[in-house]
mmCIF file of C-alpha atoms in Angstrom:
data_model
loop_
_atom_site.group_PDB
_atom_site.id
_atom_site.type_symbol
_atom_site.label_atom_id
_atom_site.label_comp_id
_atom_site.label_asym_id
_atom_site.label_seq_id
_atom_site.Cartn_x
_atom_site.Cartn_y
_atom_site.Cartn_z
ATOM 1 C CA UNK A 1 16.700 3.251 -0.065
ATOM 2 C CA UNK A 2 16.161 -0.095 -1.765
ATOM 3 C CA UNK A 3 13.799 1.421 -4.331
ATOM 4 C CA UNK A 4 16.329 4.173 -5.019
ATOM 5 C CA UNK A 5 19.070 1.550 -5.468
ATOM 6 C CA UNK A 6 16.960 -0.399 -7.882
ATOM 7 C CA UNK A 7 16.250 2.758 -9.917
ATOM 8 C CA UNK A 8 20.009 3.580 -10.065
ATOM 9 C CA UNK A 9 20.760 -0.005 -11.131
ATOM 10 C CA UNK A 10 18.199 0.190 -13.941
ATOM 11 C CA UNK A 11 19.469 3.488 -15.244
ATOM 12 C CA UNK A 12 23.114 2.516 -14.952
ATOM 13 C CA UNK A 13 22.543 -0.736 -16.828
ATOM 14 C CA UNK A 14 20.428 0.734 -19.650
ATOM 15 C CA UNK A 15 22.442 3.962 -20.176
ATOM 16 C CA UNK A 16 25.776 2.274 -19.458
ATOM 17 C CA UNK A 17 25.095 -0.487 -21.997
ATOM 18 C CA UNK A 18 24.002 2.087 -24.523
ATOM 19 C CA UNK A 19 27.108 4.166 -24.084
ATOM 20 C CA UNK A 20 29.400 1.129 -24.155
ATOM 21 C CA UNK A 21 27.862 0.263 -27.481
ATOM 22 C CA UNK A 22 28.837 3.622 -28.888
ATOM 23 C CA UNK A 23 25.597 5.477 -28.386
ATOM 24 C CA UNK A 24 25.359 9.238 -27.809
ATOM 25 C CA UNK A 25 23.342 10.661 -24.853
ATOM 26 C CA UNK A 26 22.258 13.589 -27.053
ATOM 27 C CA UNK A 27 20.161 11.189 -29.066
ATOM 28 C CA UNK A 28 17.822 10.667 -26.066
ATOM 29 C CA UNK A 29 16.889 14.322 -25.950
ATOM 30 C CA UNK A 30 13.679 14.280 -28.067
ATOM 31 C CA UNK A 31 11.243 16.631 -26.267
ATOM 32 C CA UNK A 32 8.515 16.119 -28.841
ATOM 33 C CA UNK A 33 8.613 12.332 -28.400
ATOM 34 C CA UNK A 34 8.610 12.686 -24.603
ATOM 35 C CA UNK A 35 5.675 15.103 -24.717
ATOM 36 C CA UNK A 36 3.656 12.694 -26.794
ATOM 37 C CA UNK A 37 4.346 9.643 -24.567
ATOM 38 C CA UNK A 38 4.146 11.227 -21.140
ATOM 39 C CA UNK A 39 1.260 13.518 -22.065
ATOM 40 C CA UNK A 40 -0.770 10.636 -23.557
ATOM 41 C CA UNK A 41 -0.051 8.459 -20.562
ATOM 42 C CA UNK A 42 -1.093 11.105 -18.061
ATOM 43 C CA UNK A 43 -4.123 12.017 -20.101
ATOM 44 C CA UNK A 44 -5.194 8.360 -20.249
ATOM 45 C CA UNK A 45 -4.940 8.110 -16.498
ATOM 46 C CA UNK A 46 -7.036 11.204 -16.007
ATOM 47 C CA UNK A 47 -9.718 9.922 -18.418
ATOM 48 C CA UNK A 48 -9.814 6.444 -16.837
ATOM 49 C CA UNK A 49 -9.845 7.351 -13.147
ATOM 50 C CA UNK A 50 -11.834 9.628 -10.839
ATOM 51 C CA UNK A 51 -9.921 12.275 -8.831
ATOM 52 C CA UNK A 52 -9.872 10.277 -5.568
ATOM 53 C CA UNK A 53 -8.161 7.343 -7.333
ATOM 54 C CA UNK A 54 -5.510 9.554 -8.778
ATOM 55 C CA UNK A 55 -4.831 11.130 -5.345
ATOM 56 C CA UNK A 56 -4.642 7.691 -3.774
ATOM 57 C CA UNK A 57 -2.397 6.490 -6.560
ATOM 58 C CA UNK A 58 0.180 9.185 -5.823
ATOM 59 C CA UNK A 59 -0.150 8.632 -2.097
ATOM 60 C CA UNK A 60 0.491 4.918 -2.463
ATOM 61 C CA UNK A 61 3.382 5.573 -4.793
ATOM 62 C CA UNK A 62 5.012 7.872 -2.270
ATOM 63 C CA UNK A 63 4.513 5.333 0.507
ATOM 64 C CA UNK A 64 5.928 2.534 -1.641
ATOM 65 C CA UNK A 65 9.082 4.573 -2.224
ATOM 66 C CA UNK A 66 9.581 5.150 1.456
ATOM 67 C CA UNK A 67 10.867 2.637 4.007
ATOM 68 C CA UNK A 68 8.589 -0.102 5.230
ATOM 69 C CA UNK A 69 5.875 1.280 7.580
ATOM 70 C CA UNK A 70 4.847 -2.107 8.977
ATOM 71 C CA UNK A 71 7.813 -2.666 11.156
ATOM 72 C CA UNK A 72 8.198 -4.799 14.283
ATOM 73 C CA UNK A 73 7.460 -1.757 16.356
ATOM 74 C CA UNK A 74 4.247 -1.123 14.385
ATOM 75 C CA UNK A 75 3.166 -4.746 14.922
ATOM 76 C CA UNK A 76 3.944 -4.565 18.644
ATOM 77 C CA UNK A 77 1.812 -1.439 19.075
ATOM 78 C CA UNK A 78 -1.096 -2.967 17.099
ATOM 79 C CA UNK A 79 -1.128 -6.218 19.056
ATOM 80 C CA UNK A 80 -0.728 -4.488 22.447
ATOM 81 C CA UNK A 81 -3.536 -2.018 21.599
ATOM 82 C CA UNK A 82 -5.892 -4.877 20.715
ATOM 83 C CA UNK A 83 -4.781 -6.737 23.875
ATOM 84 C CA UNK A 84 -5.526 -3.745 26.112
ATOM 85 C CA UNK A 85 -8.906 -3.131 24.441
ATOM 86 C CA UNK A 86 -9.939 -6.741 24.934
ATOM 87 C CA UNK A 87 -8.713 -6.776 28.517
ATOM 88 C CA UNK A 88 -10.895 -3.719 29.235
ATOM 89 C CA UNK A 89 -13.860 -5.579 27.807
ATOM 90 C CA UNK A 90 -13.081 -8.636 29.920
ATOM 91 C CA UNK A 91 -13.014 -6.438 33.065
ATOM 92 C CA UNK A 92 -15.913 -4.143 32.487
ATOM 93 C CA UNK A 93 -17.798 -5.124 29.341
ATOM 94 C CA UNK A 94 -17.955 -3.305 26.040
ATOM 95 C CA UNK A 95 -19.549 -0.193 27.534
ATOM 96 C CA UNK A 96 -16.271 0.706 29.239
ATOM 97 C CA UNK A 97 -14.754 1.259 25.823
ATOM 98 C CA UNK A 98 -17.037 4.181 25.073
ATOM 99 C CA UNK A 99 -14.574 6.780 26.220
ATOM 100 C CA UNK A 100 -11.855 5.297 24.002
ATOM 101 C CA UNK A 101 -13.620 4.374 20.784
ATOM 102 C CA UNK A 102 -15.957 7.405 20.499
ATOM 103 C CA UNK A 103 -13.040 9.841 20.069
ATOM 104 C CA UNK A 104 -9.886 7.747 19.733
ATOM 105 C CA UNK A 105 -7.681 10.795 19.175
ATOM 106 C CA UNK A 106 -8.435 11.905 22.769
ATOM 107 C CA UNK A 107 -8.174 8.471 24.317
ATOM 108 C CA UNK A 108 -5.241 7.933 26.691
ATOM 109 C CA UNK A 109 -5.201 4.312 25.634
ATOM 110 C CA UNK A 110 -4.881 5.007 21.945
ATOM 111 C CA UNK A 111 -2.346 7.764 22.583
ATOM 112 C CA UNK A 112 -0.003 5.077 23.990
ATOM 113 C CA UNK A 113 0.215 3.668 20.419
ATOM 114 C CA UNK A 114 1.066 6.593 18.105
ATOM 115 C CA UNK A 115 1.904 4.476 15.076
ATOM 116 C CA UNK A 116 -1.620 3.058 15.045
ATOM 117 C CA UNK A 117 -3.290 6.288 16.051
ATOM 118 C CA UNK A 118 -1.939 8.203 13.110
ATOM 119 C CA UNK A 119 -3.534 5.771 10.668
ATOM 120 C CA UNK A 120 -7.219 6.771 10.367
ATOM 121 C CA UNK A 121 -8.107 3.646 8.394
ATOM 122 C CA UNK A 122 -7.068 1.248 11.160
ATOM 123 C CA UNK A 123 -8.451 3.360 13.911
ATOM 124 C CA UNK A 124 -11.834 3.670 12.163
ATOM 125 C CA UNK A 125 -11.942 -0.084 11.519
ATOM 126 C CA UNK A 126 -11.175 -0.893 15.143
ATOM 127 C CA UNK A 127 -13.570 1.680 16.613
ATOM 128 C CA UNK A 128 -16.478 0.882 14.281
ATOM 129 C CA UNK A 129 -16.283 -2.799 14.932
ATOM 130 C CA UNK A 130 -16.072 -2.480 18.711
ATOM 131 C CA UNK A 131 -19.115 -0.285 18.456
ATOM 132 C CA UNK A 132 -20.849 -2.973 16.423
ATOM 133 C CA UNK A 133 -20.033 -5.545 19.092
ATOM 134 C CA UNK A 134 -21.312 -3.219 21.836
ATOM 135 C CA UNK A 135 -24.667 -2.542 20.040
ATOM 136 C CA UNK A 136 -26.042 -6.041 20.639
ATOM 137 C CA UNK A 137 -25.342 -9.746 20.916
ATOM 138 C CA UNK A 138 -23.504 -11.035 17.919
ATOM 139 C CA UNK A 139 -21.908 -14.419 17.468
ATOM 140 C CA UNK A 140 -18.573 -15.126 15.852
ATOM 141 C CA UNK A 141 -20.071 -16.384 12.607
ATOM 142 C CA UNK A 142 -22.193 -13.255 12.039
ATOM 143 C CA UNK A 143 -19.238 -10.983 12.855
ATOM 144 C CA UNK A 144 -16.903 -12.941 10.625
ATOM 145 C CA UNK A 145 -19.370 -12.656 7.748
ATOM 146 C CA UNK A 146 -19.766 -8.883 8.276
ATOM 147 C CA UNK A 147 -16.016 -8.269 8.495
ATOM 148 C CA UNK A 148 -15.210 -10.437 5.485
ATOM 149 C CA UNK A 149 -17.603 -8.439 3.359
ATOM 150 C CA UNK A 150 -16.113 -5.177 4.700
ATOM 151 C CA UNK A 151 -12.583 -6.323 3.963
ATOM 152 C CA UNK A 152 -13.546 -7.369 0.469
ATOM 153 C CA UNK A 153 -14.708 -3.761 -0.160
ATOM 154 C CA UNK A 154 -11.526 -2.388 1.484
ATOM 155 C CA UNK A 155 -9.349 -4.648 -0.707
ATOM 156 C CA UNK A 156 -11.080 -3.625 -3.844
ATOM 157 C CA UNK A 157 -10.660 0.072 -3.035
ATOM 158 C CA UNK A 158 -7.008 -0.304 -2.017
ATOM 159 C CA UNK A 159 -6.037 -2.252 -5.174
ATOM 160 C CA UNK A 160 -7.654 0.089 -7.719
ATOM 161 C CA UNK A 161 -4.717 2.569 -7.864
ATOM 162 C CA UNK A 162 -2.072 -0.087 -8.472
ATOM 163 C CA UNK A 163 -4.252 -1.788 -11.068
ATOM 164 C CA UNK A 164 -4.893 1.536 -12.866
ATOM 165 C CA UNK A 165 -1.180 2.302 -12.924
ATOM 166 C CA UNK A 166 -0.551 -1.175 -14.240
ATOM 167 C CA UNK A 167 -3.064 -0.679 -17.084
ATOM 168 C CA UNK A 168 -1.394 2.574 -18.050
ATOM 169 C CA UNK A 169 2.053 0.953 -17.914
ATOM 170 C CA UNK A 170 0.835 -1.695 -20.317
ATOM 171 C CA UNK A 171 -0.280 1.045 -22.722
ATOM 172 C CA UNK A 172 3.056 2.925 -22.618
ATOM 173 C CA UNK A 173 4.715 0.798 -25.416
ATOM 174 C CA UNK A 174 1.679 1.688 -27.566
ATOM 175 C CA UNK A 175 2.130 5.398 -26.862
ATOM 176 C CA UNK A 176 5.816 4.928 -27.793
ATOM 177 C CA UNK A 177 4.748 3.415 -31.074
ATOM 178 C CA UNK A 178 2.420 6.293 -31.576
ATOM 179 C CA UNK A 179 5.281 8.740 -31.077
ATOM 180 C CA UNK A 180 7.514 6.662 -33.427
ATOM 181 C CA UNK A 181 4.884 6.619 -36.156
ATOM 182 C CA UNK A 182 4.549 10.384 -35.963
ATOM 183 C CA UNK A 183 8.303 10.610 -36.168
ATOM 184 C CA UNK A 184 8.303 8.485 -39.304
ATOM 185 C CA UNK A 185 5.596 10.719 -40.833
ATOM 186 C CA UNK A 186 7.902 13.685 -40.237
ATOM 187 C CA UNK A 187 10.763 11.736 -41.759
ATOM 188 C CA UNK A 188 8.742 10.921 -44.885
ATOM 189 C CA UNK A 189 8.021 14.625 -45.265
ATOM 190 C CA UNK A 190 11.807 15.181 -45.644
ATOM 191 C CA UNK A 191 12.422 12.147 -47.853
ATOM 192 C CA UNK A 192 14.161 14.379 -50.414
ATOM 193 C CA UNK A 193 16.770 15.369 -47.844
ATOM 194 C CA UNK A 194 20.214 13.965 -47.248
ATOM 195 C CA UNK A 195 20.680 10.422 -45.917
ATOM 196 C CA UNK A 196 22.316 11.807 -42.771
ATOM 197 C CA UNK A 197 19.252 14.000 -41.984
ATOM 198 C CA UNK A 198 16.818 11.111 -42.645
ATOM 199 C CA UNK A 199 18.939 8.931 -40.396
ATOM 200 C CA UNK A 200 18.732 11.484 -37.574
ATOM 201 C CA UNK A 201 14.984 11.683 -37.896
ATOM 202 C CA UNK A 202 14.451 7.929 -37.951
ATOM 203 C CA UNK A 203 16.634 7.612 -34.826
ATOM 204 C CA UNK A 204 14.500 10.296 -33.123
ATOM 205 C CA UNK A 205 11.420 8.315 -34.051
ATOM 206 C CA UNK A 206 12.854 5.062 -32.609
ATOM 207 C CA UNK A 207 13.636 6.908 -29.353
ATOM 208 C CA UNK A 208 9.864 7.158 -28.885
ATOM 209 C CA UNK A 209 9.524 3.361 -29.109
ATOM 210 C CA UNK A 210 12.356 2.917 -26.618
ATOM 211 C CA UNK A 211 10.896 5.398 -24.196
ATOM 212 C CA UNK A 212 7.528 3.715 -24.201
ATOM 213 C CA UNK A 213 9.070 0.328 -23.455
ATOM 214 C CA UNK A 214 11.371 1.809 -20.856
ATOM 215 C CA UNK A 215 8.656 3.605 -18.989
ATOM 216 C CA UNK A 216 6.517 0.502 -18.955
ATOM 217 C CA UNK A 217 8.897 -2.255 -17.903
ATOM 218 C CA UNK A 218 11.603 -0.261 -16.018
ATOM 219 C CA UNK A 219 9.532 2.307 -14.148
ATOM 220 C CA UNK A 220 5.709 2.031 -14.126
ATOM 221 C CA UNK A 221 5.283 -1.729 -13.927
ATOM 222 C CA UNK A 222 7.700 -2.126 -11.004
ATOM 223 C CA UNK A 223 6.129 0.833 -9.259
ATOM 224 C CA UNK A 224 2.623 -0.621 -9.594
ATOM 225 C CA UNK A 225 3.914 -3.957 -8.261
ATOM 226 C CA UNK A 226 5.523 -2.177 -5.234
ATOM 227 C CA UNK A 227 2.206 -0.447 -4.576
ATOM 228 C CA UNK A 228 0.343 -3.731 -4.757
ATOM 229 C CA UNK A 229 2.713 -5.474 -2.286
ATOM 230 C CA UNK A 230 2.378 -2.483 0.065
ATOM 231 C CA UNK A 231 -1.405 -2.735 0.007
ATOM 232 C CA UNK A 232 -1.243 -6.463 0.676
ATOM 233 C CA UNK A 233 0.774 -5.683 3.759
ATOM 234 C CA UNK A 234 -1.878 -3.211 4.758
ATOM 235 C CA UNK A 235 -4.580 -5.770 4.191
ATOM 236 C CA UNK A 236 -2.833 -8.242 6.412
ATOM 237 C CA UNK A 237 -3.127 -5.723 9.251
ATOM 238 C CA UNK A 238 -6.878 -5.507 8.625
ATOM 239 C CA UNK A 239 -6.971 -9.342 8.613
ATOM 240 C CA UNK A 240 -5.083 -9.353 11.935
ATOM 241 C CA UNK A 241 -7.684 -7.026 13.523
ATOM 242 C CA UNK A 242 -10.594 -9.096 12.029
ATOM 243 C CA UNK A 243 -9.167 -12.331 13.386
ATOM 244 C CA UNK A 244 -8.607 -10.949 16.825
ATOM 245 C CA UNK A 245 -12.228 -9.616 17.076
ATOM 246 C CA UNK A 246 -13.766 -12.851 15.764
ATOM 247 C CA UNK A 247 -11.790 -14.981 18.150
ATOM 248 C CA UNK A 248 -12.714 -12.707 21.033
ATOM 249 C CA UNK A 249 -16.402 -13.006 20.222
ATOM 250 C CA UNK A 250 -15.896 -16.774 19.974
ATOM 251 C CA UNK A 251 -14.902 -16.752 23.636
ATOM 252 C CA UNK A 252 -11.142 -17.258 23.337
ATOM 253 C CA UNK A 253 -8.905 -15.887 26.125
ATOM 254 C CA UNK A 254 -7.406 -12.489 25.243
ATOM 255 C CA UNK A 255 -3.935 -13.736 24.695
ATOM 256 C CA UNK A 256 -5.087 -16.537 22.353
ATOM 257 C CA UNK A 257 -7.332 -14.140 20.436
ATOM 258 C CA UNK A 258 -4.452 -11.694 19.895
ATOM 259 C CA UNK A 259 -2.133 -14.599 18.937
ATOM 260 C CA UNK A 260 -4.631 -15.658 16.271
ATOM 261 C CA UNK A 261 -4.385 -12.235 14.803
ATOM 262 C CA UNK A 262 -0.590 -12.240 15.073
ATOM 263 C CA UNK A 263 -0.524 -15.156 12.576
ATOM 264 C CA UNK A 264 -2.103 -12.915 9.908
ATOM 265 C CA UNK A 265 0.755 -10.349 9.988
ATOM 266 C CA UNK A 266 3.492 -10.235 7.231
ATOM 267 C CA UNK A 267 6.066 -12.964 7.535
ATOM 268 C CA UNK A 268 9.059 -10.680 7.182
ATOM 269 C CA UNK A 269 8.531 -9.131 10.647
ATOM 270 C CA UNK A 270 5.832 -11.232 12.280
ATOM 271 C CA UNK A 271 6.634 -11.754 15.983
ATOM 272 C CA UNK A 272 6.718 -15.204 17.474
ATOM 273 C CA UNK A 273 4.322 -16.318 20.160
ATOM 274 C CA UNK A 274 7.196 -16.067 22.681
ATOM 275 C CA UNK A 275 7.799 -12.458 21.639
ATOM 276 C CA UNK A 276 4.087 -11.685 21.988
ATOM 277 C CA UNK A 277 4.040 -13.307 25.395
ATOM 278 C CA UNK A 278 7.006 -11.224 26.442
ATOM 279 C CA UNK A 279 5.276 -8.033 25.270
ATOM 280 C CA UNK A 280 2.198 -8.930 27.288
ATOM 281 C CA UNK A 281 4.228 -9.676 30.403
ATOM 282 C CA UNK A 282 6.002 -6.353 30.050
ATOM 283 C CA UNK A 283 2.667 -4.618 29.702
ATOM 284 C CA UNK A 284 1.390 -6.319 32.817
ATOM 285 C CA UNK A 285 4.556 -5.508 34.732
ATOM 286 C CA UNK A 286 4.293 -1.796 33.767
ATOM 287 C CA UNK A 287 0.650 -1.753 34.906
ATOM 288 C CA UNK A 288 1.472 -3.075 38.330
#
C-alpha cells in the first residue's frame, strides 16, 4: 500500500504540475519514443544479466511491492523454531534432529512454523548447518568462519538483481537522449515545413528526454532501492540464524543463544528480550 501511495504521489505531482503549467496530456503520447527507451532498457538488461538474475529481479520487485514479510509474527516463528531445535539438541544430542532436518517439509516441528517452512532459503540454511554441526566436532570459531563465508556468497547473490536494475536505471536518461536525438533527426528532415510542425516534432523529441529521466529517478531507482532494503532485511534473518548457531556451539544456554540472534533482526519489529522470554514461557506452558 505504501509503495502504491508513493507511485500515486509521484504521478500526481509530475502530471499535475505539468497540467497546471498549461501542458497537454496528448503531448506525452509518443509511442516511437517510448518504444526506443523501454525497448533499449529491456534489451540492455537482457544482454547484461543471465536468465536466473532476471527471474530473481522480477521476484524481488514483486516482493518489494507487497507488504512487509518480516513481521513480528515471522520473527516469533523464527526464534521459537530455533529455540525448539536447540532444546532438542540439549536433550538428546544432534542425532535426534535427523527426522526433522532431513526432510523439513514432513517434520512436525517445522510444520508448527509455516512462515519459516515456506521459505526454502532459510530452511535449507538451517538444515544444512545443523547437519554440519552433527557431522563432527566443530568449535565456534570454525563455524563462525564457515557461516561468514556462506553469508558473503548469499549477500552477493541477493544483491545482484537490485544492482543490475540500478545500473539500468542510471542508463535510462541516456536512452532518453538517444530517443530525443533521433527525434531531432526526424525534425531536421522536415526543416522546410511550417514552424508549427517543427515545434510539434521538437516537443515530441523532448518527451523522450523527459521519459528517460522520469523512468530513472521516479520509477526504477526507487524500485531498486526498495529491493535492496528488502534483501538487507532478508540478510538480517540469515545473520540471526548464524548468530544463534555460533552461540550454541560456544556453549551458551539456549535462551541466551536465541537472544543473541534476536539482536540481529530488523529494528522496526525486533522483539525485546522480555517479549522473547514471554514467548519461551508460553511455549513451555503449552508443552506441559
